[in-house]
PDB file of C-alpha atoms in Angstrom:
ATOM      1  CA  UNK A   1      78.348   9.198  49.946  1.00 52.00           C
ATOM      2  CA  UNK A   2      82.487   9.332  50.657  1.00 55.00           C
ATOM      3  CA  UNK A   3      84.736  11.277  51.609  1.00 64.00           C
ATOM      4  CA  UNK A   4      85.179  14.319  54.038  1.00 71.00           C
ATOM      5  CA  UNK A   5      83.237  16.826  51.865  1.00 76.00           C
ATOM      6  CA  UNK A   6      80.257  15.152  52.067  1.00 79.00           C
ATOM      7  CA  UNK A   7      79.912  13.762  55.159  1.00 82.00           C
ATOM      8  CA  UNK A   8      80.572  17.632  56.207  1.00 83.00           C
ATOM      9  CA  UNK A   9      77.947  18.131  54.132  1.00 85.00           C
ATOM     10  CA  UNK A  10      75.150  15.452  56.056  1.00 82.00           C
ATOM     11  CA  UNK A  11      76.352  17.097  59.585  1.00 84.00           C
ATOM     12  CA  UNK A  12      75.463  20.304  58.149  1.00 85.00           C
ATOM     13  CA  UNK A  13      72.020  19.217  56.767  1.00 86.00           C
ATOM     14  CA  UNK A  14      71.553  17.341  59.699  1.00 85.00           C
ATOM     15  CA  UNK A  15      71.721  20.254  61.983  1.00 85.00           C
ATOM     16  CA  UNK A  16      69.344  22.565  59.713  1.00 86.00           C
ATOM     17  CA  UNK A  17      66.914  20.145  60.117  1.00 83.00           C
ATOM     18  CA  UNK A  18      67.017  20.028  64.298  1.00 84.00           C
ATOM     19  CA  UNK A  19      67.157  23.880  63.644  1.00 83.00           C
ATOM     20  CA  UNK A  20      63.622  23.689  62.395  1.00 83.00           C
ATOM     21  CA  UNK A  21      62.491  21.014  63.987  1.00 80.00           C
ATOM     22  CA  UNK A  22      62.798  23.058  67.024  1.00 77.00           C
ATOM     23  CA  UNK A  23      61.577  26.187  66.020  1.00 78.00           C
ATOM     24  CA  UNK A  24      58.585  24.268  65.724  1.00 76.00           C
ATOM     25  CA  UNK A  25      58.369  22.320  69.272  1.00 70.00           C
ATOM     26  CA  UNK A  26      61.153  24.592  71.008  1.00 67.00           C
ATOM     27  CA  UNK A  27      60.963  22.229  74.429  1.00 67.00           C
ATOM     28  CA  UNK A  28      64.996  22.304  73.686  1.00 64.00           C
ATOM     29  CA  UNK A  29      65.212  25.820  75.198  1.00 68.00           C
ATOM     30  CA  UNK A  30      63.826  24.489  78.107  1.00 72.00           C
ATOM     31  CA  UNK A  31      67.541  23.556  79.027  1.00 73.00           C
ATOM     32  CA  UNK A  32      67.902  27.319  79.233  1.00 78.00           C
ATOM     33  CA  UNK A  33      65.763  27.421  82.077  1.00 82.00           C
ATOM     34  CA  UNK A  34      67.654  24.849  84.198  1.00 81.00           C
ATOM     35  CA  UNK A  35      71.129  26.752  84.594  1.00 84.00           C
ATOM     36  CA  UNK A  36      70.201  29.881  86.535  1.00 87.00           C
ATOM     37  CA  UNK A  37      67.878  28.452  88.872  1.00 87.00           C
ATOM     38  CA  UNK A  38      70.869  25.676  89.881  1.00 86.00           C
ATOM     39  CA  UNK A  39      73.376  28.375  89.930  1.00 88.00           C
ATOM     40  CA  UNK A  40      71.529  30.068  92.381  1.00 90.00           C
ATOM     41  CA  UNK A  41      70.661  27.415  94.667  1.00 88.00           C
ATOM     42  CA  UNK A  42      74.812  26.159  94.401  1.00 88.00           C
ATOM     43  CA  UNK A  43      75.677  30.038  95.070  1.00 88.00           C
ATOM     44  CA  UNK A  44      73.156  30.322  97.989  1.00 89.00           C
ATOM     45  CA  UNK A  45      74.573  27.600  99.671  1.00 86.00           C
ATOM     46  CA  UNK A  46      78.184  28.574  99.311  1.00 84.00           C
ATOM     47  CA  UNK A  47      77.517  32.203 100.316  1.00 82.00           C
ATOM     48  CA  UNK A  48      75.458  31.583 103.281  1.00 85.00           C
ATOM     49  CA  UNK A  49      77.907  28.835 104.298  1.00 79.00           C
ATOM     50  CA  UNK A  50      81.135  31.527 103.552  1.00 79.00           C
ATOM     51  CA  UNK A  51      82.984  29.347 101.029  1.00 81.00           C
ATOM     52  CA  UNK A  52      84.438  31.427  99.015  1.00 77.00           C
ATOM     53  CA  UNK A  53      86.391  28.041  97.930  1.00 75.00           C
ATOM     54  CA  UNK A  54      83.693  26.088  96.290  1.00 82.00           C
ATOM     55  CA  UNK A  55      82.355  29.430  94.680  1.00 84.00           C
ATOM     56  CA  UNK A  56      83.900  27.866  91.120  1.00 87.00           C
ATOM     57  CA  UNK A  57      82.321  24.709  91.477  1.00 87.00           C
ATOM     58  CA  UNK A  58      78.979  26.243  92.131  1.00 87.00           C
ATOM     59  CA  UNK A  59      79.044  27.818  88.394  1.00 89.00           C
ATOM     60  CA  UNK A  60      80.635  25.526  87.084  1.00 91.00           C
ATOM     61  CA  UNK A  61      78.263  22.521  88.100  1.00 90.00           C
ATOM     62  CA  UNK A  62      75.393  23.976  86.177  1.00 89.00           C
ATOM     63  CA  UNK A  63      77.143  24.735  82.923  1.00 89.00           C
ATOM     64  CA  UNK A  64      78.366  20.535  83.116  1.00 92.00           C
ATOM     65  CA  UNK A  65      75.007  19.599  84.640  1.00 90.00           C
ATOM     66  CA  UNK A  66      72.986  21.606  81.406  1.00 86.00           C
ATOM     67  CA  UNK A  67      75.462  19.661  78.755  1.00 87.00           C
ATOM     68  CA  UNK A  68      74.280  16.035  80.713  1.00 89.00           C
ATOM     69  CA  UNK A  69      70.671  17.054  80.495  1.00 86.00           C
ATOM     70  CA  UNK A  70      70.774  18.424  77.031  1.00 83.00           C
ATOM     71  CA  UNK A  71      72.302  14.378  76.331  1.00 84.00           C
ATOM     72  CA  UNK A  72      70.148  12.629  78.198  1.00 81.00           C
ATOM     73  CA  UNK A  73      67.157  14.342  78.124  1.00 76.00           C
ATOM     74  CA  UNK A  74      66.744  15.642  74.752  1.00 75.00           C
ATOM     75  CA  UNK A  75      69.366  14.361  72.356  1.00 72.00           C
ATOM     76  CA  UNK A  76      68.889  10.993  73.648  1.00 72.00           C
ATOM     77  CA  UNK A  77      65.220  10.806  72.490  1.00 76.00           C
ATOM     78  CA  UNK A  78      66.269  11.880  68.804  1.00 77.00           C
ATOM     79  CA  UNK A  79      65.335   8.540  66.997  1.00 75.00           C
ATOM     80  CA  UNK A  80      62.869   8.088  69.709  1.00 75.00           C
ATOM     81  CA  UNK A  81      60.978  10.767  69.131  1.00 76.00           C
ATOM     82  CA  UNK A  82      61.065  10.355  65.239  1.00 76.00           C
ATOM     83  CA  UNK A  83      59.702   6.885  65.322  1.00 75.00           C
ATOM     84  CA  UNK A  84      56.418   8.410  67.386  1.00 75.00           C
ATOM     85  CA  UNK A  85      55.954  11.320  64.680  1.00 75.00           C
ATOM     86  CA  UNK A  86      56.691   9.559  61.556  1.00 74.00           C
ATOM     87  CA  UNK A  87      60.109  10.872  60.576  1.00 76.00           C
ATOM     88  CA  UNK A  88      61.759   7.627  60.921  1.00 74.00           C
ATOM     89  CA  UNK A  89      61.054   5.461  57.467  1.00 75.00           C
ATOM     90  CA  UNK A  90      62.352   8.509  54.788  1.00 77.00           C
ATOM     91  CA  UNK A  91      64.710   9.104  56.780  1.00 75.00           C
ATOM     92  CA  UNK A  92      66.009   5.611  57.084  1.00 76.00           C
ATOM     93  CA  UNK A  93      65.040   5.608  53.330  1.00 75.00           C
ATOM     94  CA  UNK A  94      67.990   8.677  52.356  1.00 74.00           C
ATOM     95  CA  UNK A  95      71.201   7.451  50.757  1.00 77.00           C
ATOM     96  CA  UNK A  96      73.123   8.906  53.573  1.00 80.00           C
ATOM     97  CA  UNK A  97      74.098   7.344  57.300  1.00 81.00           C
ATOM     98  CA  UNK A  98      70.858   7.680  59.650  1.00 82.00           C
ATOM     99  CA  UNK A  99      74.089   7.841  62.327  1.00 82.00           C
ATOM    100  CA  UNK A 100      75.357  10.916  60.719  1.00 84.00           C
ATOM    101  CA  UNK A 101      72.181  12.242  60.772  1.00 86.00           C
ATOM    102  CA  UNK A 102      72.016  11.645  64.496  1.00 85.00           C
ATOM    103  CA  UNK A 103      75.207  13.010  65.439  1.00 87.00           C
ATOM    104  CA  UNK A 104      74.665  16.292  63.562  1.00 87.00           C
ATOM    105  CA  UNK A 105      71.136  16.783  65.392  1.00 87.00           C
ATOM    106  CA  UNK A 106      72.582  16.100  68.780  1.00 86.00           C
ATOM    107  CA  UNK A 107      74.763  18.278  68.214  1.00 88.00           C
ATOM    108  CA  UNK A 108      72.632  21.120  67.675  1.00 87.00           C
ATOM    109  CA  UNK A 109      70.685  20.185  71.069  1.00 85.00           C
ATOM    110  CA  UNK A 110      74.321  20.034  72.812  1.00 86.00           C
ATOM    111  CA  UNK A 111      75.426  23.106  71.808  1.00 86.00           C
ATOM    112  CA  UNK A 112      71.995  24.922  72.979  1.00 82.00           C
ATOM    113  CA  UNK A 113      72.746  22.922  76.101  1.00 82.00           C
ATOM    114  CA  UNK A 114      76.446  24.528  76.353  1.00 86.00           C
ATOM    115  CA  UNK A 115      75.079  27.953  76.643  1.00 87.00           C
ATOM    116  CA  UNK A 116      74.322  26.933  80.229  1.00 87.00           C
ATOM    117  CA  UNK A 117      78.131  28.226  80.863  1.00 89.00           C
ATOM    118  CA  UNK A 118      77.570  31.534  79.706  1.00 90.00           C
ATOM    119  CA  UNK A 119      74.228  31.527  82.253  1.00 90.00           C
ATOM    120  CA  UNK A 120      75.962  30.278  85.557  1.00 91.00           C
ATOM    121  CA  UNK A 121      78.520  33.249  84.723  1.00 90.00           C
ATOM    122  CA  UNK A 122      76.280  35.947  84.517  1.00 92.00           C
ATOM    123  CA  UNK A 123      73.970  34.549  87.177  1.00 91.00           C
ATOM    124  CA  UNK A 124      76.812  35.154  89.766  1.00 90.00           C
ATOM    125  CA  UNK A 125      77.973  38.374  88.499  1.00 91.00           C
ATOM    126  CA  UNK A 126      74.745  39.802  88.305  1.00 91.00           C
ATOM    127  CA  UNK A 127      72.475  38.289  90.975  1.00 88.00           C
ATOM    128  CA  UNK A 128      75.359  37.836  93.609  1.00 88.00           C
ATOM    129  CA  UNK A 129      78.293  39.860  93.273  1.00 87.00           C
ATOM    130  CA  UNK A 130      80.650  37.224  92.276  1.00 87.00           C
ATOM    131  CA  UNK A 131      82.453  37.284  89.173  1.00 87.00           C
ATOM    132  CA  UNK A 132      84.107  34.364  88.068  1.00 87.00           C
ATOM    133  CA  UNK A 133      87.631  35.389  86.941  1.00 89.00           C
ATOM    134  CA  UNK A 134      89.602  32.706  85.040  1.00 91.00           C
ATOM    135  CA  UNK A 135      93.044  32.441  85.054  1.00 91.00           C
ATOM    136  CA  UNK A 136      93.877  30.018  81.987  1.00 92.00           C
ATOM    137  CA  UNK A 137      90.898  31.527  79.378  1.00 92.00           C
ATOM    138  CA  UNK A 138      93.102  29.333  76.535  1.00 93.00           C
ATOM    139  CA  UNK A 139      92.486  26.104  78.619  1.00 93.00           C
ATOM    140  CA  UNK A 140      88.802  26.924  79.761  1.00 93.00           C
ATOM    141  CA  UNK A 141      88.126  27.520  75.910  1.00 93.00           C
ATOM    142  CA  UNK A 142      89.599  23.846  75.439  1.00 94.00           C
ATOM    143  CA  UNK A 143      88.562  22.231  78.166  1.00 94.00           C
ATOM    144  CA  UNK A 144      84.615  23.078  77.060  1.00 93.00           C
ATOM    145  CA  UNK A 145      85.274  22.750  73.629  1.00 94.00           C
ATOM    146  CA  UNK A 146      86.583  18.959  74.234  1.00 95.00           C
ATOM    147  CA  UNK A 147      83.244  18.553  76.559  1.00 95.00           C
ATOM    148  CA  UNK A 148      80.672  18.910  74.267  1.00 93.00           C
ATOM    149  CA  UNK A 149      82.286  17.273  71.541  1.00 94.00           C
ATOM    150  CA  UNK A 150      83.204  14.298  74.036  1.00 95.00           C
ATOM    151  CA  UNK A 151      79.165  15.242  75.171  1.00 93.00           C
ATOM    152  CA  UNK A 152      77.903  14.706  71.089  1.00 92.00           C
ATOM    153  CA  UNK A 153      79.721  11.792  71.179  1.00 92.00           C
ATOM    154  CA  UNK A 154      77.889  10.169  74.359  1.00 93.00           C
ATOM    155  CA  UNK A 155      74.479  11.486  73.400  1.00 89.00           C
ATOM    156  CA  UNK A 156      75.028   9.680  70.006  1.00 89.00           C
ATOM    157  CA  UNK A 157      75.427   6.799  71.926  1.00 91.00           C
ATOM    158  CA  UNK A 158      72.890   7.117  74.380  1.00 88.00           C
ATOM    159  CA  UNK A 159      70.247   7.505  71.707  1.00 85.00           C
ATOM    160  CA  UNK A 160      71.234   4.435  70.051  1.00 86.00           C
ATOM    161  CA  UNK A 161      70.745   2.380  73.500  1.00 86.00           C
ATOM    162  CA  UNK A 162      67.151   4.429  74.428  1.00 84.00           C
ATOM    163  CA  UNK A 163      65.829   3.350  70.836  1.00 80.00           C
ATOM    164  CA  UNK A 164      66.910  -0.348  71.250  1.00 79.00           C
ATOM    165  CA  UNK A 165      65.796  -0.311  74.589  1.00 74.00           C
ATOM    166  CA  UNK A 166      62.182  -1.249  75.938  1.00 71.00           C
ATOM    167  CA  UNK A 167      62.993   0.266  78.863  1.00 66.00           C
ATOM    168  CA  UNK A 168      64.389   3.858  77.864  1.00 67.00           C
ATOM    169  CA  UNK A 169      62.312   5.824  80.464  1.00 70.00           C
ATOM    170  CA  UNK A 170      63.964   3.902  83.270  1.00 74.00           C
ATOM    171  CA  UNK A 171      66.994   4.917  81.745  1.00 73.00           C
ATOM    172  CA  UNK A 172      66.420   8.262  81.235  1.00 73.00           C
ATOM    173  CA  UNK A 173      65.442   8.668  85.010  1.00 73.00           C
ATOM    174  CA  UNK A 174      68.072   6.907  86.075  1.00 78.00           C
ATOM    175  CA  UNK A 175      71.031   7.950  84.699  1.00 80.00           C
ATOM    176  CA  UNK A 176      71.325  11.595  85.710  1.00 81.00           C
ATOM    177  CA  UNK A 177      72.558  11.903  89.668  1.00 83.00           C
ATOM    178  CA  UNK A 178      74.514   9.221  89.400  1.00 87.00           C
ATOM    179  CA  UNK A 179      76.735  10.927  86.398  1.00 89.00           C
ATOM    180  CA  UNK A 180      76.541  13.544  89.050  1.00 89.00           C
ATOM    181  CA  UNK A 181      78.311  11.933  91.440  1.00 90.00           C
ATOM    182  CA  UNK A 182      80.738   9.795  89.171  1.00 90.00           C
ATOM    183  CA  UNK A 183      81.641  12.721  87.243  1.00 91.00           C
ATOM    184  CA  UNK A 184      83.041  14.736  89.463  1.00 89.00           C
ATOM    185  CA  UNK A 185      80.362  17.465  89.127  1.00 90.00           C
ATOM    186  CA  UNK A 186      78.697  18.048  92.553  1.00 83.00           C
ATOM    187  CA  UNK A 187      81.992  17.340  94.147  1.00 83.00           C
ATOM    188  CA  UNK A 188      85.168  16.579  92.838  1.00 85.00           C
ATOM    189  CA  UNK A 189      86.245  12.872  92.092  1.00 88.00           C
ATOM    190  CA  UNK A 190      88.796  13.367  95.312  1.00 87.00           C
ATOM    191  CA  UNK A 191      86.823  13.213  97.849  1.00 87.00           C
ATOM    192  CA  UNK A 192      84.863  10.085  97.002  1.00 88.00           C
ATOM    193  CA  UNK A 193      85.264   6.661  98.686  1.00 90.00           C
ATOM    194  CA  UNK A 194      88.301   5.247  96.776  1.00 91.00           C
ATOM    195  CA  UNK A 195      86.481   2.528  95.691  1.00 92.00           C
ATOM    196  CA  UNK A 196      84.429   4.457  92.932  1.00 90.00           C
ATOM    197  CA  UNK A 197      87.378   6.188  91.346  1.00 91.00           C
ATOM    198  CA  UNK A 198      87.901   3.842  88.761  1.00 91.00           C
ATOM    199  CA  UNK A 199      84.216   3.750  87.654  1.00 92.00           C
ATOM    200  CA  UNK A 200      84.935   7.708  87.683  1.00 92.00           C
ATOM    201  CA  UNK A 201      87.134   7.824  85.030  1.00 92.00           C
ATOM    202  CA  UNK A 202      85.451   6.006  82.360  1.00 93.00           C
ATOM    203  CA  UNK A 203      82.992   9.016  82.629  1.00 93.00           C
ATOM    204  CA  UNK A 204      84.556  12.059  80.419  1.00 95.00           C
ATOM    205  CA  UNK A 205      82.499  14.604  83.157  1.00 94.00           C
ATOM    206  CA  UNK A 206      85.255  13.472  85.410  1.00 94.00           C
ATOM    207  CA  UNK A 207      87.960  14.498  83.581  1.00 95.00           C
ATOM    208  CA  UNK A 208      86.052  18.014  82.508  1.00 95.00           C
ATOM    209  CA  UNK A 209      85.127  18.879  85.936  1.00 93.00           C
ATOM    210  CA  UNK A 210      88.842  18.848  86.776  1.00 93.00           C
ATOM    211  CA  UNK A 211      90.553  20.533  84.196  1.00 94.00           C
ATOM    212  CA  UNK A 212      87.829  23.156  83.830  1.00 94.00           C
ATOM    213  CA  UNK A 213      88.743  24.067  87.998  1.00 92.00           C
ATOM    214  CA  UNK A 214      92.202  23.814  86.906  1.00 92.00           C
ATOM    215  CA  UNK A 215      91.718  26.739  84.388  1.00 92.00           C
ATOM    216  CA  UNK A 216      90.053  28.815  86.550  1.00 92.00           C
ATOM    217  CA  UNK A 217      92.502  28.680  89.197  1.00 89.00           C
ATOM    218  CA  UNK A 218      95.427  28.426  86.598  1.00 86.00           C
ATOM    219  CA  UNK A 219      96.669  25.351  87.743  1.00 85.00           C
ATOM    220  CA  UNK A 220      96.321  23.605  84.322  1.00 74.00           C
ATOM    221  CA  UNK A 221      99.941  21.804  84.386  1.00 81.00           C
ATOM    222  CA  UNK A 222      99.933  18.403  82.398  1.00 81.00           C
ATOM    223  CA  UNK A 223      96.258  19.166  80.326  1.00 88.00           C
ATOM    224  CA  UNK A 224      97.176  17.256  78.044  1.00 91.00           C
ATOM    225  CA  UNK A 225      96.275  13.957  79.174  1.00 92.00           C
ATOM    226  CA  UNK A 226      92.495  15.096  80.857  1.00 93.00           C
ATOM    227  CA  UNK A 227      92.205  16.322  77.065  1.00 95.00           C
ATOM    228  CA  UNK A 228      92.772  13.641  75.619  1.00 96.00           C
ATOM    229  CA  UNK A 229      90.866  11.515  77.958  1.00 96.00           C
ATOM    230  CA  UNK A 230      87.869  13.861  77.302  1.00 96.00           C
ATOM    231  CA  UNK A 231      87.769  13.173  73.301  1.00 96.00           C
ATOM    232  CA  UNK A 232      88.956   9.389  73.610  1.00 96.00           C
ATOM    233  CA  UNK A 233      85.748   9.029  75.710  1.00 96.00           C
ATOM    234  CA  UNK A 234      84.072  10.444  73.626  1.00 94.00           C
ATOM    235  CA  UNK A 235      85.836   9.321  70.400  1.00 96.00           C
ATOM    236  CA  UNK A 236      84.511   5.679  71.875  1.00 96.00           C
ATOM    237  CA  UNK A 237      81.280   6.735  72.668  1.00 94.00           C
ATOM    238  CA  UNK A 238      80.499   8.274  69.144  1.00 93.00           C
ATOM    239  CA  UNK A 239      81.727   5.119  67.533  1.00 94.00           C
ATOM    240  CA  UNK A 240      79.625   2.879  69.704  1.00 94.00           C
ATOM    241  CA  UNK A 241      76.645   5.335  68.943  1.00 90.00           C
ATOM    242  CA  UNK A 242      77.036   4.931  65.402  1.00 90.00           C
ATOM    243  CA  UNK A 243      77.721   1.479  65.284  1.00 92.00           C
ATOM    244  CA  UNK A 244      74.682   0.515  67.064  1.00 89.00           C
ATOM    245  CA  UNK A 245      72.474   2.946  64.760  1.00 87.00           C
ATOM    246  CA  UNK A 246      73.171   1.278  61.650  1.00 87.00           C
ATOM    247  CA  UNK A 247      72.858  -2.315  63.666  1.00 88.00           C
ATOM    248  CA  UNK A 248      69.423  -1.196  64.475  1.00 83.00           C
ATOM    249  CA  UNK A 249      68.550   0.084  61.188  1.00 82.00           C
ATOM    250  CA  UNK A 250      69.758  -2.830  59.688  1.00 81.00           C
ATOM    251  CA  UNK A 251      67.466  -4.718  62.374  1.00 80.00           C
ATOM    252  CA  UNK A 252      63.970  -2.997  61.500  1.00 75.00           C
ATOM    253  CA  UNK A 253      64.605  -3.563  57.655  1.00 76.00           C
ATOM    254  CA  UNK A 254      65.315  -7.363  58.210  1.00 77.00           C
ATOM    255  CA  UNK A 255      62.165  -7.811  60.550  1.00 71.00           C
ATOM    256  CA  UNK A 256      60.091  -5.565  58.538  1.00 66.00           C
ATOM    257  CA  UNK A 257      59.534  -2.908  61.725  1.00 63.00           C
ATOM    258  CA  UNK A 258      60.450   0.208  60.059  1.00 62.00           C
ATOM    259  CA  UNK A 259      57.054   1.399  60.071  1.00 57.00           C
ATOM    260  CA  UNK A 260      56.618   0.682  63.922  1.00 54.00           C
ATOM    261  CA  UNK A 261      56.565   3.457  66.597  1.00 52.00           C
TER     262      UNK A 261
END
């Protein structure tokens, strides 16, 4: 395989395949199901409260908060899950890049996962009055855009480390409030002890949380930068993902565990 063309060509193959994997075992959808019941919880609190300032954040959160899950949760588990059921050894066994294979199904999981935007929306239109205007639609557009592919990117990774792992569960269960909190999702980076800012921005949630507030209240001067902080992250993360795919192919062939679940 080389070239463009066909690695095009693997993504696409890659995401029919999570297509009908989960029209068989549709647990993915369950994401779905996470947004609107957040959204109304965030909005409860900020209407009984009368903050009509951190209305934003509270449909915002969930729409960021479905794209972590839909990483950690269930594009994380990807090789995982195909070592339990068998898939792993022909798929190791296909002339093409098991990490390309990965990417393309996390992908498909993520963008499920980014439909949670469209659900906070309509959630506080519909159940509570509230509609969401955006002032910068152009920057919102990017601003998500560069979050799930920055969000592809760090669920590539993050399956990598849960398969090479013995301890993936403890992971898994451990690595969602805190990428709360760092990434500016709950609350914005701001108002957190000074001391965790730096360990903020090496997570790309940081960086979306902001500029996605700055294009709802149009104040999305200097972009540029958050943007490309968002898909350098990620950039990073996808190359780290993929490098530690093939290391652990590469791994199981040598000691003869390809077989193993």
């Amino acid at each position: 395989m080389s070239g463009p063309p066909a690695t095009l060509r693997v993504l696409w193959q890659a995401v029919l395949l999570q297509v009908g994997l989960s029209r068989r075992s549709p647990e993915h959808a369950l994401i779905l199901l996470i947004a609107p019941l957040q959204t109304t919880t965030m909005l409860a609190l900020a209407v009984t409260a009368d903050r009509p300032d951190v209305v934003a954040n509270a449909v915002l959160a969930p729409g960021l908060i479905g794209l972590w899950v839909a990483a950690l949760d269930y594009a994380g588990r990807v090789v995982t899950e195909d070592r339990w059921m068998g898939r792993f050894t022909p798929m190791i066994a296909a002339p093409v890049p098991l990490g390309l294979v990965v990417a393309g199904r996390v992908a498909t999981v993520v963008l499920v996962g980014a439909a949670a935007f469209a659900e906070s929306w309509l959630v506080a239109a519909l159940g509570f009055g509230r509609v969401l205007t955006i002032a910068d639609p152009p920057l919102f557009a990017v601003a998500v855009a560069a979050t799930c592919l920055a969000t592809v990117g760090t669920a590539t990774l993050i399956s990598a480390v849960f398969v090479m792992s013995r301890a993936h569960e403890v992971l898994q269960n451990s690595l969602g409030y805190p990428f709360y909190i760092l990434g500016g999702i709950l609350v914005p980076v701001a108002v957190l002890p000074d001391w965790l800012h730096p360990f903020s921005r090496v997570v790309f949630l940081s960086w979306s949380a902001e500029l996605l507030r700055d294009a709802v209240h149009g104040d999305g001067h200097g972009w540029a930068w958050p943007v490309a902080a968002i898909l350098g992250l990620g950039a990073a993360a996808m190359a780290a993902g993929l490098w530690l795919t093939r290391r652990y192919v590469d791994q199981a062939r040598r000691e003869g565990t390809v077989g193993f679940a």
